[in-house]
Amino acid sequence: MKKKIIIILGVIVLIIGILALIPFLYKDKLLVKVKATINKQVNAKVDFKDFNVSLFSHFPKVGMELEQLTVVGINQFASDTMMYAKSISTSISLSELIKGENLELKTLTIDQPRINLLVDKEGKANWDIAKETGAPSAEPAADQSFKMKLNDIKVNNLNLYYGDASMPMKMWVKNTNVNSTGEVEGTLTTFDLKGDVGEVIFEYDSVKYISNTKLKAETLLKADYDKMSFTFDRGKLMINNLPLQVNGNFSMPNDSMLFDIAFQSEKSDFATILALVPADYQKYLEKATINGAAEFKGSVKGLFYNEIYPAIDVLLNVSNGSFKYQALPESVQDIQVSARINKPEGDMNTMVVNVDKAHASIKNNPIDMTLNLSEMVTDPNIAATFAGTIDFNTLKQAIPVDSLDLTGIMKARMQIAGRMSSIEKQEYEKFKSDGEATIQNFKIVSNKLTKPVEISQAQVNATTNQITVGKFDGKVGQSDFALTGNVSNYLPYVFKNGVLKGNFNLKSSFMNFTELSNLMKEEKPDTTKAVKAAKPAPAAPADSATAFEVPDKLDLSFQSNIQKAVYDKMPINNINGAIKVKDRRMELNNLAMDMLQGRVVMTGLYASKVKNKPTFDFKVNMQNMDMPAAYQSLETFQRYVPLAAHSQGKFSTQFGLSGAMNEKMDIVPTSLNGEGLINTLNLMIIESPIFNQIRGVIKKDKLKDVKIKDFTAKFKFENGALTLNPFQTTIADQEATIGGTLSADRQINMTMDFKVNREDLGGDINKGLGLLPGSDNIKMVDASVILKGALTKPEVSLDLTKARAQIEQEVKKATKDQIKESTKKIGDELKKLFK
């Protein structure tokens, strides 16, 4: 008996060992076989990193896990991953698995799935991956005795994207979690589903119609896989905070779908309907008293096959609505809404969106709107009206706006009617557009603006062809402006992403361009974990300019007349000329201004096609500019002409220059390219450290306040390196030829070749020269001053090579009497030395 027990135990141990080893001994071969079998069945590439089978971790259940499953399309979808899941795991009873009946799936978890459903312009879908199997074969009747319980099914953090290029339509379903239990009996399955969606986004033709919308749902779903029919029972859907009852069914008998689904709000009051607003604004509704009746219901019913879509009917009615925030004195009254979306079964182009009435009033200031949209797929037909008075002083007493402080009154009336094709073909006579608006004493203060924006008065009239700005007087910070002109092509700009065109006259008594370039505050990201309102970043210093972006889709011309202005502390007067905004560029055409005690005329462009990396290409003519003022105001002068810090006088220059700027609108030195010339007038260098170092060559009194004769010099920039062509002038009454280079990193290599008058030589040099025979014939001495090294503190050296050669020649020419006289002078000097 003992021996038999030992044998039995040994067999059990052997069986357990074999069961434990099977997943490891045959795992690799099994993976290859499974992948090959799956890929033969589909027009896609299916892969997974690993497949784990455990007989003991969930004993007496079998645990299975598929890791990093991917399904990638082929042909035109070869670069698109249709599905990815981090893992799919389950556990099932080992004994039930062997019997094959009354299975109980204890858990099924799909972790972090990502699904991308794509349809190309030809209507081909990336999920159409099933291979043709030939003529259908007779299938055996389903085993109605088969049963399986589904105890715990979870989908964690599902993200789904649907993109249909043929519509064009896009939809995102983000951060979705689903929990479910159910039971399978033959072809019938019952699921008790609960789920929530973090965000739903719906975009049609580049316009977002739904965003920042959250969903929660629960329903008893009954599925009949034999009939491919799905029924929703006791369904509840929460859109943001709006509860809806959803019931009905849909089926897929072949390759079509049949819908019969209806929904309606659980309550018929206005407060319930307002729960539809995005979650970010729900906090305001919690502090409001809301009254009025409302109705929200709809249905989807009919066939969906190819270009046949089911009938859609959605109704929204609000009557006698009002809401009042507890902390505010005014309320929004007499809210009336009558809106409907309707489409019979068939073509999507038959859908009609109709808002018969949208009315509200704040303190006897009414606002009315209507809207009708039809034939939206082929040629949208639009009819809309707006009329109302908005008193912003009253509005902010009825509606809380945290980031804005608005005052002023706006009266507006607008009516449009026509087809989109009329706009595309520029057949504006077939599209009716008419309206007008007036603004008085408007002011906006915002935590996103560094300065308030004020419009004292404005009058705008609109027709189909253009918008006429008869008057637009305002102020931004220190800057005032008066704008008149017109805008055309505004309908394509609004509806079809067209280019807005316009011509304006701009007048101003004062403009602070530094303030205007810093008008928008930059927001810093909120790095705290708690969810809270974003705080605006501190404003840039008022005297510091920052790069600005020229808006896209604009073709605007401004004829400017600005009496006074300031930019980066630099005063500018009498700005006149044309400014054109086009293709994200600002073009200047003979823009003239008085600055730096002279006159400047500019032609060229500033482009901002890359954020914070603007480029420029200008031709500039500057006449009679003050040299010290230019050094104080122009960063380029400070960089390339530091000697100007010790100067007096004027200069004129004409040059063409192109390059790039950084986000602070500082020129990037290595980007500079161009050439030009400079002329000086009455230039004087005062107490220059450079000239102090050559006082041994030229008399000290000549180098204290150095006068430089007017000159003209040519220069060239190449990748930030400055080359100054040799030019002649007179420095401290001495003839000089100057030329050299300055690198982009401010390393100087410059030579000043002097011809020094004999009487202006330094005392020691002149005295020593007088001892040489033939020196009386030397009237001028060649001397070179060389500057090398860092521009801020260059090394100054003297090159007297030419002077020595000149002296040697004169000594050789000396007569005997001159030699005797020189010898006598030398002897007399020696006698004085040893006396």
GROMACS .gro file of N, CA, C and O in nm, residues 409-444:
model
  144
  409ILE      N    1  -2.123  10.060  -2.452
  409ILE     CA    2  -2.247  10.015  -2.516
  409ILE      C    3  -2.220   9.983  -2.663
  409ILE      O    4  -2.154  10.060  -2.734
  410MET      N    5  -2.273   9.869  -2.708
  410MET     CA    6  -2.265   9.831  -2.848
  410MET      C    7  -2.405   9.801  -2.899
  410MET      O    8  -2.480   9.724  -2.837
  411LYS      N    9  -2.440   9.863  -3.010
  411LYS     CA   10  -2.566   9.834  -3.079
  411LYS      C   11  -2.532   9.773  -3.215
  411LYS      O   12  -2.449   9.828  -3.288
  412ALA      N   13  -2.596   9.662  -3.248
  412ALA     CA   14  -2.561   9.593  -3.372
  412ALA      C   15  -2.684   9.532  -3.436
  412ALA      O   16  -2.779   9.491  -3.368
  413ARG      N   17  -2.677   9.524  -3.567
  413ARG     CA   18  -2.780   9.458  -3.647
  413ARG      C   19  -2.711   9.393  -3.765
  413ARG      O   20  -2.630   9.456  -3.833
  414MET      N   21  -2.742   9.265  -3.791
  414MET     CA   22  -2.677   9.194  -3.900
  414MET      C   23  -2.773   9.092  -3.959
  414MET      O   24  -2.848   9.026  -3.887
  415GLN      N   25  -2.768   9.079  -4.092
  415GLN     CA   26  -2.851   8.981  -4.162
  415GLN      C   27  -2.771   8.925  -4.279
  415GLN      O   28  -2.715   9.001  -4.359
  416ILE      N   29  -2.766   8.791  -4.288
  416ILE     CA   30  -2.699   8.727  -4.401
  416ILE      C   31  -2.791   8.619  -4.456
  416ILE      O   32  -2.866   8.555  -4.382
  417ALA      N   33  -2.783   8.598  -4.587
  417ALA     CA   34  -2.865   8.494  -4.652
  417ALA      C   35  -2.804   8.461  -4.786
  417ALA      O   36  -2.776   8.550  -4.867
  418GLY      N   37  -2.783   8.332  -4.811
  418GLY     CA   38  -2.731   8.290  -4.941
  418GLY      C   39  -2.656   8.159  -4.931
  418GLY      O   40  -2.647   8.097  -4.825
  419ARG      N   41  -2.603   8.117  -5.044
  419ARG     CA   42  -2.532   7.990  -5.054
  419ARG      C   43  -2.381   8.011  -5.048
  419ARG      O   44  -2.329   8.113  -5.095
  420MET      N   45  -2.311   7.910  -4.995
  420MET     CA   46  -2.166   7.917  -4.984
  420MET      C   47  -2.101   7.925  -5.121
  420MET      O   48  -1.997   7.990  -5.138
  421SER      N   49  -2.160   7.864  -5.222
  421SER     CA   50  -2.103   7.868  -5.357
  421SER      C   51  -2.097   8.010  -5.410
  421SER      O   52  -2.007   8.043  -5.489
  422SER      N   53  -2.189   8.096  -5.370
  422SER     CA   54  -2.186   8.235  -5.415
  422SER      C   55  -2.062   8.306  -5.363
  422SER      O   56  -2.002   8.388  -5.431
  423ILE      N   57  -2.022   8.271  -5.239
  423ILE     CA   58  -1.900   8.330  -5.181
  423ILE      C   59  -1.777   8.276  -5.252
  423ILE      O   60  -1.686   8.350  -5.288
  424GLU      N   61  -1.775   8.143  -5.276
  424GLU     CA   62  -1.659   8.082  -5.340
  424GLU      C   63  -1.639   8.135  -5.481
  424GLU      O   64  -1.526   8.153  -5.527
  425LYS      N   65  -1.748   8.161  -5.554
  425LYS     CA   66  -1.740   8.212  -5.691
  425LYS      C   67  -1.736   8.364  -5.696
  425LYS      O   68  -1.731   8.421  -5.805
  426GLN      N   69  -1.736   8.426  -5.577
  426GLN     CA   70  -1.736   8.573  -5.566
  426GLN      C   71  -1.856   8.635  -5.638
  426GLN      O   72  -1.849   8.747  -5.688
  427GLU      N   73  -1.966   8.563  -5.638
  427GLU     CA   74  -2.092   8.616  -5.692
  427GLU      C   75  -2.169   8.680  -5.577
  427GLU      O   76  -2.274   8.632  -5.532
  428TYR      N   77  -2.113   8.789  -5.527
  428TYR     CA   78  -2.166   8.849  -5.406
  428TYR      C   79  -2.307   8.906  -5.423
  428TYR      O   80  -2.380   8.923  -5.325
  429GLU      N   81  -2.346   8.934  -5.547
  429GLU     CA   82  -2.483   8.984  -5.568
  429GLU      C   83  -2.586   8.878  -5.533
  429GLU      O   84  -2.705   8.910  -5.511
  430LYS      N   85  -2.545   8.751  -5.527
  430LYS     CA   86  -2.638   8.643  -5.494
  430LYS      C   87  -2.638   8.611  -5.344
  430LYS      O   88  -2.714   8.524  -5.299
  431PHE      N   89  -2.551   8.677  -5.269
  431PHE     CA   90  -2.543   8.653  -5.125
  431PHE      C   91  -2.574   8.784  -5.053
  431PHE      O   92  -2.503   8.883  -5.067
  432LYS      N   93  -2.680   8.784  -4.974
  432LYS     CA   94  -2.722   8.905  -4.906
  432LYS      C   95  -2.651   8.918  -4.772
  432LYS      O   96  -2.648   8.825  -4.692
  433SER      N   97  -2.590   9.032  -4.751
  433SER     CA   98  -2.525   9.062  -4.623
  433SER      C   99  -2.543   9.209  -4.595
  433SER      O  100  -2.503   9.294  -4.675
  434ASP      N  101  -2.601   9.239  -4.482
  434ASP     CA  102  -2.631   9.377  -4.451
  434ASP      C  103  -2.629   9.395  -4.299
  434ASP      O  104  -2.683   9.313  -4.225
  435GLY      N  105  -2.564   9.502  -4.254
  435GLY     CA  106  -2.562   9.525  -4.110
  435GLY      C  107  -2.489   9.652  -4.073
  435GLY      O  108  -2.428   9.720  -4.157
  436GLU      N  109  -2.497   9.684  -3.945
  436GLU     CA  110  -2.429   9.802  -3.893
  436GLU      C  111  -2.406   9.784  -3.744
  436GLU      O  112  -2.476   9.706  -3.678
  437ALA      N  113  -2.307   9.853  -3.692
  437ALA     CA  114  -2.277   9.846  -3.550
  437ALA      C  115  -2.217   9.978  -3.505
  437ALA      O  116  -2.143  10.043  -3.580
  438THR      N  117  -2.253  10.019  -3.384
  438THR     CA  118  -2.193  10.138  -3.324
  438THR      C  119  -2.145  10.103  -3.184
  438THR      O  120  -2.205  10.020  -3.114
  439ILE      N  121  -2.035  10.165  -3.146
  439ILE     CA  122  -1.977  10.142  -3.013
  439ILE      C  123  -1.950  10.278  -2.950
  439ILE      O  124  -1.900  10.371  -3.015
  440GLN      N  125  -1.982  10.291  -2.821
  440GLN     CA  126  -1.957  10.415  -2.749
  440GLN      C  127  -1.894  10.384  -2.613
  440GLN      O  128  -1.940  10.295  -2.540
  441ASN      N  129  -1.785  10.455  -2.584
  441ASN     CA  130  -1.719  10.450  -2.452
  441ASN      C  131  -1.689  10.306  -2.408
  441ASN      O  132  -1.709  10.268  -2.293
  442PHE      N  133  -1.638  10.228  -2.503
  442PHE     CA  134  -1.605  10.089  -2.473
  442PHE      C  135  -1.465  10.082  -2.412
  442PHE      O  136  -1.372  10.150  -2.455
  443LYS      N  137  -1.453   9.994  -2.311
  443LYS     CA  138  -1.323   9.975  -2.246
  443LYS      C  139  -1.312   9.832  -2.198
  443LYS      O  140  -1.407   9.777  -2.142
  444ILE      N  141  -1.198   9.771  -2.225
  444ILE     CA  142  -1.174   9.634  -2.180
  444ILE      C  143  -1.045   9.631  -2.098
  444ILE      O  144  -0.940   9.679  -2.142
   0.00000   0.00000   0.00000
